[in-house]
GROMACS .gro file of N, CA and C in nm:
model
  474
    1MET      N    1   0.616   1.442   0.441
    1MET     CA    2   0.778   1.499   0.384
    1MET      C    3   0.878   1.476   0.540
    2SER      N    4   1.039   1.426   0.476
    2SER     CA    5   1.018   1.446   0.615
    2SER      C    6   1.115   1.549   0.623
    3ASN      N    7   1.206   1.588   0.715
    3ASN     CA    8   1.311   1.685   0.682
    3ASN      C    9   1.404   1.669   0.775
    4LEU      N   10   1.524   1.678   0.743
    4LEU     CA   11   1.582   1.566   0.735
    4LEU      C   12   1.721   1.672   0.846
    5ALA      N   13   1.717   1.827   0.700
    5ALA     CA   14   1.794   1.908   0.790
    5ALA      C   15   1.675   1.990   0.811
    6THR      N   16   1.678   2.114   0.961
    6THR     CA   17   1.651   2.244   0.947
    6THR      C   18   1.744   2.301   0.876
    7LEU      N   19   1.667   2.429   0.866
    7LEU     CA   20   1.750   2.528   0.787
    7LEU      C   21   1.691   2.660   0.864
    8PRO      N   22   1.752   2.807   0.883
    8PRO     CA   23   1.763   2.849   0.976
    8PRO      C   24   1.630   2.973   0.876
    9LYS      N   25   1.589   3.019   0.946
    9LYS     CA   26   1.445   3.130   0.893
    9LYS      C   27   1.523   3.259   0.830
   10ASN      N   28   1.558   3.259   0.704
   10ASN     CA   29   1.591   3.399   0.619
   10ASN      C   30   1.721   3.375   0.577
   11GLY      N   31   1.757   3.233   0.631
   11GLY     CA   32   1.905   3.227   0.668
   11GLY      C   33   2.023   3.221   0.562
   12GLY      N   34   2.088   3.205   0.535
   12GLY     CA   35   2.277   3.162   0.497
   12GLY      C   36   2.208   3.159   0.331
   13LEU      N   37   2.063   3.115   0.300
   13LEU     CA   38   2.093   3.042   0.198
   13LEU      C   39   2.041   3.114   0.080
   14ALA      N   40   1.994   3.285   0.098
   14ALA     CA   41   1.963   3.357  -0.007
   14ALA      C   42   2.075   3.507   0.108
   15ASN      N   43   2.044   3.567  -0.011
   15ASN     CA   44   2.146   3.647  -0.082
   15ASN      C   45   1.999   3.789   0.026
   16LYS      N   46   2.138   3.854   0.067
   16LYS     CA   47   2.023   4.021   0.066
   16LYS      C   48   2.073   4.127   0.016
   17ASN      N   49   1.953   4.142  -0.043
   17ASN     CA   50   1.975   4.243  -0.129
   17ASN      C   51   1.909   4.382  -0.051
   18THR      N   52   1.972   4.448   0.028
   18THR     CA   53   1.865   4.608   0.102
   18THR      C   54   1.838   4.709   0.002
   19ALA      N   55   1.890   4.657  -0.103
   19ALA     CA   56   1.839   4.790  -0.215
   19ALA      C   57   1.765   4.750  -0.240
   20SER      N   58   1.688   4.648  -0.237
   20SER     CA   59   1.538   4.609  -0.225
   20SER      C   60   1.405   4.629  -0.204
   21ASN      N   61   1.299   4.729  -0.138
   21ASN     CA   62   1.212   4.619  -0.069
   21ASN      C   63   1.139   4.508  -0.049
   22PHE      N   64   1.190   4.447  -0.177
   22PHE     CA   65   1.062   4.313  -0.150
   22PHE      C   66   1.174   4.219  -0.078
   23PRO      N   67   1.008   4.076   0.007
   23PRO     CA   68   1.111   4.008   0.113
   23PRO      C   69   1.270   3.932   0.007
   24LEU      N   70   1.291   3.853   0.113
   24LEU     CA   71   1.378   3.823   0.073
   24LEU      C   72   1.293   3.660  -0.051
   25LEU      N   73   1.410   3.596  -0.125
   25LEU     CA   74   1.306   3.410  -0.139
   25LEU      C   75   1.252   3.310   0.016
   26SER      N   76   1.379   3.344   0.023
   26SER     CA   77   1.371   3.259   0.147
   26SER      C   78   1.232   3.334   0.274
   27THR      N   79   1.281   3.398   0.229
   27THR     CA   80   1.075   3.429   0.296
   27THR      C   81   1.016   3.407   0.299
   28TRP      N   82   0.935   3.415   0.129
   28TRP     CA   83   0.850   3.351   0.086
   28TRP      C   84   0.793   3.170   0.073
   29PHE      N   85   0.956   3.123   0.111
   29PHE     CA   86   0.899   2.997   0.098
   29PHE      C   87   0.935   2.981   0.298
   30ASP      N   88   0.941   3.070   0.404
   30ASP     CA   89   0.905   3.027   0.468
   30ASP      C   90   0.698   3.018   0.470
   31ASP      N   91   0.705   3.102   0.420
   31ASP     CA   92   0.491   3.083   0.396
   31ASP      C   93   0.429   3.050   0.357
   32PHE      N   94   0.443   2.993   0.327
   32PHE     CA   95   0.494   2.864   0.122
   32PHE      C   96   0.456   2.761   0.149
   33SER      N   97   0.300   2.647   0.231
   33SER     CA   98   0.356   2.526   0.310
   33SER      C   99   0.308   2.435   0.221
   34LEU      N  100   0.345   2.360   0.227
   34LEU     CA  101   0.339   2.220   0.110
   34LEU      C  102   0.220   2.160   0.227
   35ASN      N  103   0.102   2.185   0.338
   35ASN     CA  104   0.102   2.150   0.339
   35ASN      C  105  -0.084   2.187   0.342
   36ASP      N  106  -0.070   2.320   0.236
   36ASP     CA  107  -0.172   2.386   0.218
   36ASP      C  108  -0.289   2.304   0.098
   37PHE      N  109  -0.158   2.215  -0.024
   37PHE     CA  110  -0.208   2.070  -0.056
   37PHE      C  111  -0.119   1.966  -0.097
   38PRO      N  112  -0.218   1.873  -0.033
   38PRO     CA  113  -0.134   1.755   0.052
   38PRO      C  114  -0.200   1.659  -0.049
   39SER      N  115  -0.366   1.694  -0.125
   39SER     CA  116  -0.310   1.636  -0.228
   39SER      C  117  -0.277   1.610  -0.340
   40LEU      N  118  -0.230   1.681  -0.348
   40LEU     CA  119  -0.108   1.742  -0.482
   40LEU      C  120   0.032   1.722  -0.446
   41PHE      N  121   0.118   1.730  -0.315
   41PHE     CA  122   0.209   1.685  -0.321
   41PHE      C  123   0.248   1.568  -0.266
   42SER      N  124   0.137   1.513  -0.167
   42SER     CA  125   0.136   1.327  -0.083
   42SER      C  126   0.098   1.228  -0.151
   43SER      N  127  -0.013   1.289  -0.297
   43SER     CA  128  -0.124   1.191  -0.419
   43SER      C  129   0.014   1.085  -0.465
   44ASN      N  130  -0.062   0.958  -0.498
   44ASN     CA  131  -0.008   0.925  -0.570
   44ASN      C  132  -0.001   0.923  -0.715
   45PHE      N  133  -0.144   0.975  -0.745
   45PHE     CA  134  -0.209   1.069  -0.903
   45PHE      C  135  -0.285   0.929  -0.901
   46ASN      N  136  -0.296   0.851  -0.781
   46ASN     CA  137  -0.447   0.695  -0.823
   46ASN      C  138  -0.563   0.700  -0.760
   47THR      N  139  -0.647   0.785  -0.814
   47THR     CA  140  -0.837   0.850  -0.748
   47THR      C  141  -0.873   0.679  -0.729
   48GLY      N  142  -0.795   0.569  -0.733
   48GLY     CA  143  -0.902   0.417  -0.723
   48GLY      C  144  -0.898   0.354  -0.582
   49ILE      N  145  -0.827   0.221  -0.578
   49ILE     CA  146  -0.723   0.219  -0.468
   49ILE      C  147  -0.674   0.265  -0.396
   50THR      N  148  -0.676   0.278  -0.249
   50THR     CA  149  -0.518   0.315  -0.237
   50THR      C  150  -0.430   0.191  -0.187
   51LEU      N  151  -0.328   0.238  -0.148
   51LEU     CA  152  -0.288   0.092  -0.079
   51LEU      C  153  -0.344  -0.040  -0.012
   52PRO      N  154  -0.427  -0.138   0.095
   52PRO     CA  155  -0.423  -0.146   0.160
   52PRO      C  156  -0.419  -0.170   0.280
   53LYS      N  157  -0.425  -0.206   0.356
   53LYS     CA  158  -0.379  -0.198   0.584
   53LYS      C  159  -0.382  -0.401   0.513
   54VAL      N  160  -0.239  -0.391   0.600
   54VAL     CA  161  -0.248  -0.523   0.619
   54VAL      C  162  -0.236  -0.563   0.756
   55ASN      N  163  -0.314  -0.643   0.793
   55ASN     CA  164  -0.238  -0.801   0.932
   55ASN      C  165  -0.207  -0.850   0.972
   56ILE      N  166  -0.047  -0.917   0.936
   56ILE     CA  167   0.015  -1.039   0.977
   56ILE      C  168   0.025  -1.079   1.069
   57LYS      N  169   0.009  -1.225   1.166
   57LYS     CA  170   0.011  -1.326   1.237
   57LYS      C  171   0.041  -1.378   1.196
   58GLU      N  172   0.109  -1.424   1.322
   58GLU     CA  173   0.238  -1.578   1.344
   58GLU      C  174   0.103  -1.673   1.474
   59VAL      N  175   0.066  -1.793   1.417
   59VAL     CA  176   0.063  -1.862   1.460
   59VAL      C  177   0.062  -1.978   1.450
   60SER      N  178   0.070  -2.093   1.564
   60SER     CA  179   0.191  -2.245   1.669
   60SER      C  180   0.262  -2.280   1.431
   61ASP      N  181   0.153  -2.297   1.360
   61ASP     CA  182   0.090  -2.353   1.255
   61ASP      C  183   0.191  -2.329   1.124
   62ALA      N  184   0.135  -2.181   1.121
   62ALA     CA  185   0.099  -2.066   0.956
   62ALA      C  186   0.129  -1.913   1.047
   63PHE      N  187   0.150  -1.884   0.973
   63PHE     CA  188   0.158  -1.672   0.920
   63PHE      C  189  -0.010  -1.679   0.838
   64ILE      N  190  -0.043  -1.596   0.891
   64ILE     CA  191  -0.182  -1.544   0.827
   64ILE      C  192  -0.180  -1.388   0.804
   65VAL      N  193  -0.221  -1.377   0.610
   65VAL     CA  194  -0.191  -1.240   0.605
   65VAL      C  195  -0.338  -1.179   0.554
   66GLU      N  196  -0.386  -1.101   0.671
   66GLU     CA  197  -0.559  -1.037   0.669
   66GLU      C  198  -0.528  -0.931   0.536
   67MET      N  199  -0.603  -0.933   0.450
   67MET     CA  200  -0.565  -0.785   0.372
   67MET      C  201  -0.661  -0.742   0.332
   68ALA      N  202  -0.746  -0.669   0.388
   68ALA     CA  203  -0.842  -0.597   0.365
   68ALA      C  204  -0.924  -0.462   0.280
   69VAL      N  205  -0.926  -0.513   0.173
   69VAL     CA  206  -0.958  -0.521  -0.006
   69VAL      C  207  -1.089  -0.502  -0.020
   70PRO      N  208  -1.249  -0.448   0.050
   70PRO     CA  209  -1.314  -0.449  -0.046
   70PRO      C  210  -1.419  -0.348  -0.140
   71GLY      N  211  -1.519  -0.473  -0.191
   71GLY     CA  212  -1.548  -0.394  -0.270
   71GLY      C  213  -1.490  -0.458  -0.459
   72LEU      N  214  -1.426  -0.582  -0.488
   72LEU     CA  215  -1.325  -0.675  -0.525
   72LEU      C  216  -1.363  -0.751  -0.568
   73LYS      N  217  -1.392  -0.870  -0.707
   73LYS     CA  218  -1.434  -0.958  -0.709
   73LYS      C  219  -1.294  -1.127  -0.676
   74LYS      N  220  -1.297  -1.210  -0.659
   74LYS     CA  221  -1.171  -1.276  -0.663
   74LYS      C  222  -1.081  -1.267  -0.779
   75SER      N  223  -1.144  -1.305  -0.888
   75SER     CA  224  -1.089  -1.271  -1.056
   75SER      C  225  -1.042  -1.161  -1.041
   76ASP      N  226  -0.999  -0.996  -0.959
   76ASP     CA  227  -1.001  -0.916  -0.949
   76ASP      C  228  -0.854  -0.957  -0.927
   77PHE      N  229  -0.795  -1.035  -0.807
   77PHE     CA  230  -0.713  -1.079  -0.798
   77PHE      C  231  -0.553  -1.144  -0.849
   78ASN      N  232  -0.429  -1.107  -0.891
   78ASN     CA  233  -0.320  -1.208  -0.821
   78ASN      C  234  -0.187  -1.223  -0.780
   79ILE      N  235  -0.198  -1.334  -0.768
   79ILE     CA  236  -0.173  -1.364  -0.602
   79ILE      C  237  -0.037  -1.450  -0.730
   80ASN      N  238   0.114  -1.409  -0.688
   80ASN     CA  239   0.240  -1.499  -0.718
   80ASN      C  240   0.315  -1.541  -0.542
   81LEU      N  241   0.412  -1.615  -0.630
   81LEU     CA  242   0.506  -1.624  -0.561
   81LEU      C  243   0.639  -1.649  -0.604
   82GLU      N  244   0.758  -1.606  -0.589
   82GLU     CA  245   0.897  -1.587  -0.653
   82GLU      C  246   1.006  -1.609  -0.623
   83ASN      N  247   1.054  -1.679  -0.602
   83ASN     CA  248   1.158  -1.609  -0.482
   83ASN      C  249   1.128  -1.564  -0.307
   84ASN      N  250   1.090  -1.687  -0.302
   84ASN     CA  251   1.013  -1.657  -0.193
   84ASN      C  252   0.950  -1.504  -0.132
   85ILE      N  253   0.990  -1.413  -0.282
   85ILE     CA  254   0.842  -1.363  -0.215
   85ILE      C  255   0.753  -1.343  -0.288
   86LEU      N  256   0.648  -1.272  -0.207
   86LEU     CA  257   0.489  -1.239  -0.239
   86LEU      C  258   0.445  -1.175  -0.250
   87SER      N  259   0.326  -1.155  -0.355
   87SER     CA  260   0.334  -1.053  -0.469
   87SER      C  261   0.118  -1.048  -0.458
   88ILE      N  262   0.096  -0.981  -0.396
   88ILE     CA  263  -0.088  -0.925  -0.431
   88ILE      C  264  -0.095  -0.815  -0.479
   89SER      N  265  -0.116  -0.873  -0.568
   89SER     CA  266  -0.156  -0.675  -0.646
   89SER      C  267  -0.375  -0.700  -0.713
   90ALA      N  268  -0.372  -0.617  -0.749
   90ALA     CA  269  -0.480  -0.623  -0.843
   90ALA      C  270  -0.546  -0.433  -0.901
   91GLU      N  271  -0.608  -0.515  -0.952
   91GLU     CA  272  -0.675  -0.400  -1.136
   91GLU      C  273  -0.751  -0.386  -1.194
   92LEU      N  274  -0.843  -0.302  -1.171
   92LEU     CA  275  -0.983  -0.216  -1.230
   92LEU      C  276  -0.984  -0.126  -1.333
   93LYS      N  277  -1.068  -0.214  -1.422
   93LYS     CA  278  -1.093  -0.074  -1.609
   93LYS      C  279  -1.262  -0.069  -1.541
   94GLU      N  280  -1.276  -0.046  -1.512
   94GLU     CA  281  -1.390   0.019  -1.549
   94GLU      C  282  -1.395   0.155  -1.675
   95GLU      N  283  -1.551   0.109  -1.719
   95GLU     CA  284  -1.543   0.195  -1.829
   95GLU      C  285  -1.676   0.209  -1.896
   96ASN      N  286  -1.785   0.331  -1.824
   96ASN     CA  287  -1.862   0.368  -1.881
   96ASN      C  288  -1.919   0.418  -1.915
   97GLU      N  289  -2.054   0.436  -1.994
   97GLU     CA  290  -2.088   0.522  -2.125
   97GLU      C  291  -2.240   0.519  -2.139
   98GLU      N  292  -2.319   0.651  -2.170
   98GLU     CA  293  -2.474   0.704  -2.131
   98GLU      C  294  -2.423   0.688  -2.270
   99LYS      N  295  -2.558   0.666  -2.271
   99LYS     CA  296  -2.667   0.801  -2.447
   99LYS      C  297  -2.783   0.844  -2.412
  100ASN      N  298  -2.761   1.035  -2.378
  100ASN     CA  299  -2.880   1.013  -2.446
  100ASN      C  300  -2.923   1.082  -2.491
  101LYS      N  301  -3.031   1.184  -2.504
  101LYS     CA  302  -3.046   1.224  -2.660
  101LYS      C  303  -2.923   1.386  -2.706
  102GLY      N  304  -2.897   1.420  -2.809
  102GLY     CA  305  -2.738   1.459  -2.870
  102GLY      C  306  -2.647   1.542  -2.728
  103TYR      N  307  -2.614   1.380  -2.650
  103TYR     CA  308  -2.513   1.391  -2.566
  103TYR      C  309  -2.448   1.275  -2.585
  104THR      N  310  -2.377   1.220  -2.543
  104THR     CA  311  -2.355   1.105  -2.479
  104THR      C  312  -2.179   1.128  -2.382
  105ARG      N  313  -2.192   1.032  -2.303
  105ARG     CA  314  -2.129   1.061  -2.174
  105ARG      C  315  -2.046   0.945  -2.151
  106ARG      N  316  -1.908   0.928  -2.200
  106ARG     CA  317  -1.880   0.891  -2.049
  106ARG      C  318  -1.751   0.822  -1.964
  107GLU      N  319  -1.738   0.736  -1.903
  107GLU     CA  320  -1.585   0.762  -1.770
  107GLU      C  321  -1.580   0.631  -1.777
  108PHE      N  322  -1.354   0.656  -1.755
  108PHE     CA  323  -1.286   0.546  -1.704
  108PHE      C  324  -1.309   0.566  -1.624
  109GLY      N  325  -1.282   0.380  -1.514
  109GLY     CA  326  -1.137   0.440  -1.403
  109GLY      C  327  -1.050   0.337  -1.466
  110TYR      N  328  -0.959   0.347  -1.327
  110TYR     CA  329  -0.867   0.271  -1.317
  110TYR      C  330  -0.730   0.219  -1.205
  111SER      N  331  -0.772   0.173  -1.130
  111SER     CA  332  -0.684   0.141  -1.003
  111SER      C  333  -0.616  -0.027  -1.044
  112SER      N  334  -0.540   0.020  -0.938
  112SER     CA  335  -0.423  -0.080  -0.860
  112SER      C  336  -0.306  -0.094  -0.721
  113PHE      N  337  -0.337  -0.197  -0.712
  113PHE     CA  338  -0.213  -0.170  -0.589
  113PHE      C  339  -0.155  -0.287  -0.626
  114LYS      N  340  -0.006  -0.247  -0.541
  114LYS     CA  341   0.097  -0.422  -0.521
  114LYS      C  342   0.095  -0.353  -0.408
  115ARG      N  343   0.101  -0.533  -0.347
  115ARG     CA  344   0.265  -0.494  -0.206
  115ARG      C  345   0.279  -0.654  -0.254
  116THR      N  346   0.417  -0.663  -0.181
  116THR     CA  347   0.523  -0.715  -0.138
  116THR      C  348   0.532  -0.794  -0.038
  117PHE      N  349   0.633  -0.913   0.010
  117PHE     CA  350   0.626  -0.944   0.108
  117PHE      C  351   0.713  -1.048   0.103
  118THR      N  352   0.836  -1.032   0.141
  118THR     CA  353   0.953  -1.226   0.165
  118THR      C  354   0.934  -1.227   0.207
  119LEU      N  355   0.933  -1.351   0.216
  119LEU     CA  356   0.855  -1.466   0.314
  119LEU      C  357   0.952  -1.549   0.390
  120PRO      N  358   0.993  -1.603   0.563
  120PRO     CA  359   1.079  -1.672   0.503
  120PRO      C  360   1.047  -1.745   0.521
  121GLU      N  361   1.195  -1.908   0.547
  121GLU     CA  362   1.240  -1.934   0.491
  121GLU      C  363   1.176  -2.096   0.478
  122THR      N  364   1.066  -2.091   0.639
  122THR     CA  365   1.008  -2.144   0.696
  122THR      C  366   0.888  -2.146   0.612
  123VAL      N  367   0.841  -2.035   0.577
  123VAL     CA  368   0.730  -2.148   0.491
  123VAL      C  369   0.718  -2.194   0.364
  124ASN      N  370   0.624  -2.283   0.446
  124ASN     CA  371   0.628  -2.350   0.316
  124ASN      C  372   0.541  -2.386   0.208
  125ASP      N  373   0.622  -2.329   0.064
  125ASP     CA  374   0.524  -2.268  -0.034
  125ASP      C  375   0.417  -2.313  -0.109
  126SER      N  376   0.468  -2.512  -0.154
  126SER     CA  377   0.480  -2.504  -0.194
  126SER      C  378   0.258  -2.542  -0.125
  127LYS      N  379   0.216  -2.558  -0.001
  127LYS     CA  380   0.134  -2.545   0.029
  127LYS      C  381   0.020  -2.422   0.069
  128ILE      N  382   0.070  -2.311  -0.016
  128ILE     CA  383   0.001  -2.139   0.041
  128ILE      C  384  -0.128  -2.140  -0.014
  129ASN      N  385  -0.274  -2.101   0.081
  129ASN     CA  386  -0.371  -2.097  -0.037
  129ASN      C  387  -0.438  -1.965  -0.014
  130ALA      N  388  -0.497  -1.883  -0.029
  130ALA     CA  389  -0.589  -1.834  -0.036
  130ALA      C  390  -0.682  -1.820   0.022
  131ASN      N  391  -0.790  -1.695   0.030
  131ASN     CA  392  -0.879  -1.689   0.030
  131ASN      C  393  -1.033  -1.569   0.033
  132TYR      N  394  -1.096  -1.602  -0.039
  132TYR     CA  395  -1.158  -1.378  -0.053
  132TYR      C  396  -1.287  -1.410   0.019
  133SER      N  397  -1.379  -1.359   0.094
  133SER     CA  398  -1.460  -1.322   0.178
  133SER      C  399  -1.516  -1.149   0.277
  134GLU      N  400  -1.590  -1.106   0.226
  134GLU     CA  401  -1.682  -1.029   0.275
  134GLU      C  402  -1.556  -0.940   0.244
  135GLY      N  403  -1.509  -0.913   0.148
  135GLY     CA  404  -1.415  -0.792   0.205
  135GLY      C  405  -1.289  -0.847   0.187
  136ILE      N  406  -1.222  -0.968   0.290
  136ILE     CA  407  -1.081  -0.953   0.290
  136ILE      C  408  -0.984  -1.058   0.296
  137LEU      N  409  -0.911  -1.042   0.198
  137LEU     CA  410  -0.782  -1.147   0.156
  137LEU      C  411  -0.754  -1.219   0.260
  138LEU      N  412  -0.755  -1.336   0.261
  138LEU     CA  413  -0.603  -1.426   0.373
  138LEU      C  414  -0.605  -1.501   0.325
  139VAL      N  415  -0.486  -1.496   0.359
  139VAL     CA  416  -0.329  -1.572   0.249
  139VAL      C  417  -0.323  -1.628   0.380
  140HIS      N  418  -0.341  -1.749   0.336
  140HIS     CA  419  -0.232  -1.891   0.446
  140HIS      C  420  -0.171  -1.912   0.435
  141LEU      N  421  -0.046  -1.913   0.463
  141LEU     CA  422   0.093  -2.008   0.484
  141LEU      C  423   0.190  -1.986   0.549
  142PRO      N  424   0.101  -2.155   0.572
  142PRO     CA  425   0.185  -2.280   0.690
  142PRO      C  426   0.333  -2.324   0.629
  143LYS      N  427   0.335  -2.362   0.710
  143LYS     CA  428   0.496  -2.344   0.767
  143LYS      C  429   0.475  -2.431   0.766
  144LYS      N  430   0.695  -2.478   0.781
  144LYS     CA  431   0.674  -2.619   0.725
  144LYS      C  432   0.722  -2.715   0.857
  145GLU      N  433   0.716  -2.830   0.836
  145GLU     CA  434   0.689  -2.954   0.962
  145GLU      C  435   0.820  -2.909   1.140
  146GLU      N  436   0.928  -2.891   1.015
  146GLU     CA  437   1.033  -2.829   1.134
  146GLU      C  438   1.033  -2.731   1.223
  147ALA      N  439   0.928  -2.651   1.136
  147ALA     CA  440   0.913  -2.514   1.207
  147ALA      C  441   0.818  -2.518   1.295
  148LYS      N  442   0.685  -2.569   1.219
  148LYS     CA  443   0.672  -2.578   1.411
  148LYS      C  444   0.646  -2.576   1.501
  149GLN      N  445   0.541  -2.465   1.584
  149GLN     CA  446   0.535  -2.497   1.765
  149GLN      C  447   0.552  -2.581   1.803
  150LYS      N  448   0.581  -2.631   1.894
  150LYS     CA  449   0.571  -2.786   1.924
  150LYS      C  450   0.458  -2.773   2.078
  151PRO      N  451   0.369  -2.861   2.166
  151PRO     CA  452   0.371  -2.847   2.204
  151PRO      C  453   0.381  -2.835   2.348
  152SER      N  454   0.377  -2.749   2.473
  152SER     CA  455   0.425  -2.745   2.589
  152SER      C  456   0.410  -2.899   2.621
  153ARG      N  457   0.471  -2.962   2.719
  153ARG     CA  458   0.513  -3.126   2.810
  153ARG      C  459   0.529  -3.033   2.920
  154THR      N  460   0.482  -3.138   2.976
  154THR     CA  461   0.539  -3.185   3.090
  154THR      C  462   0.640  -3.288   3.115
  155ILE      N  463   0.801  -3.255   3.178
  155ILE     CA  464   0.866  -3.387   3.126
  155ILE      C  465   0.865  -3.410   3.294
  156GLN      N  466   0.907  -3.533   3.298
  156GLN     CA  467   0.862  -3.659   3.482
  156GLN      C  468   0.950  -3.627   3.495
  157ILE      N  469   1.012  -3.683   3.663
  157ILE     CA  470   1.154  -3.596   3.666
  157ILE      C  471   1.216  -3.786   3.672
  158SER      N  472   1.307  -3.875   3.721
  158SER     CA  473   1.281  -3.992   3.825
  158SER      C  474   1.432  -4.001   3.848
   0.00000   0.00000   0.00000
């Protein structure tokens, strides 16, 4: 959570009722910390995959996106490019059913994520490729020929 404004404790926003022995409403909220309930107030209620971490690096002829997403299969991913926006998503649905004497236990699971990236104009979008190995999704975004970094060279003085 972000603190955009600082309010004085017990101040200005609550009316004081001197005839009452109850604490002011503002003091009740001062003592109540949302940090005591981080999973309730900061969670996106997704019990499966969290938003995966991404490394993006630039090399002389390409940009490389590395995404850590262990435990998935290649077929779980959906990678799209539309109007220079690259989106990477995955969706998993799982259903387990166990039948024993007199009862049936069924468990359902659903997990998903989506990350989007605005690509620079220098990316050659017709040559983008992706590879998934050992829990790392690697997306190779080659640069257009005119945007590639040229190797340095020595210029002779005449």
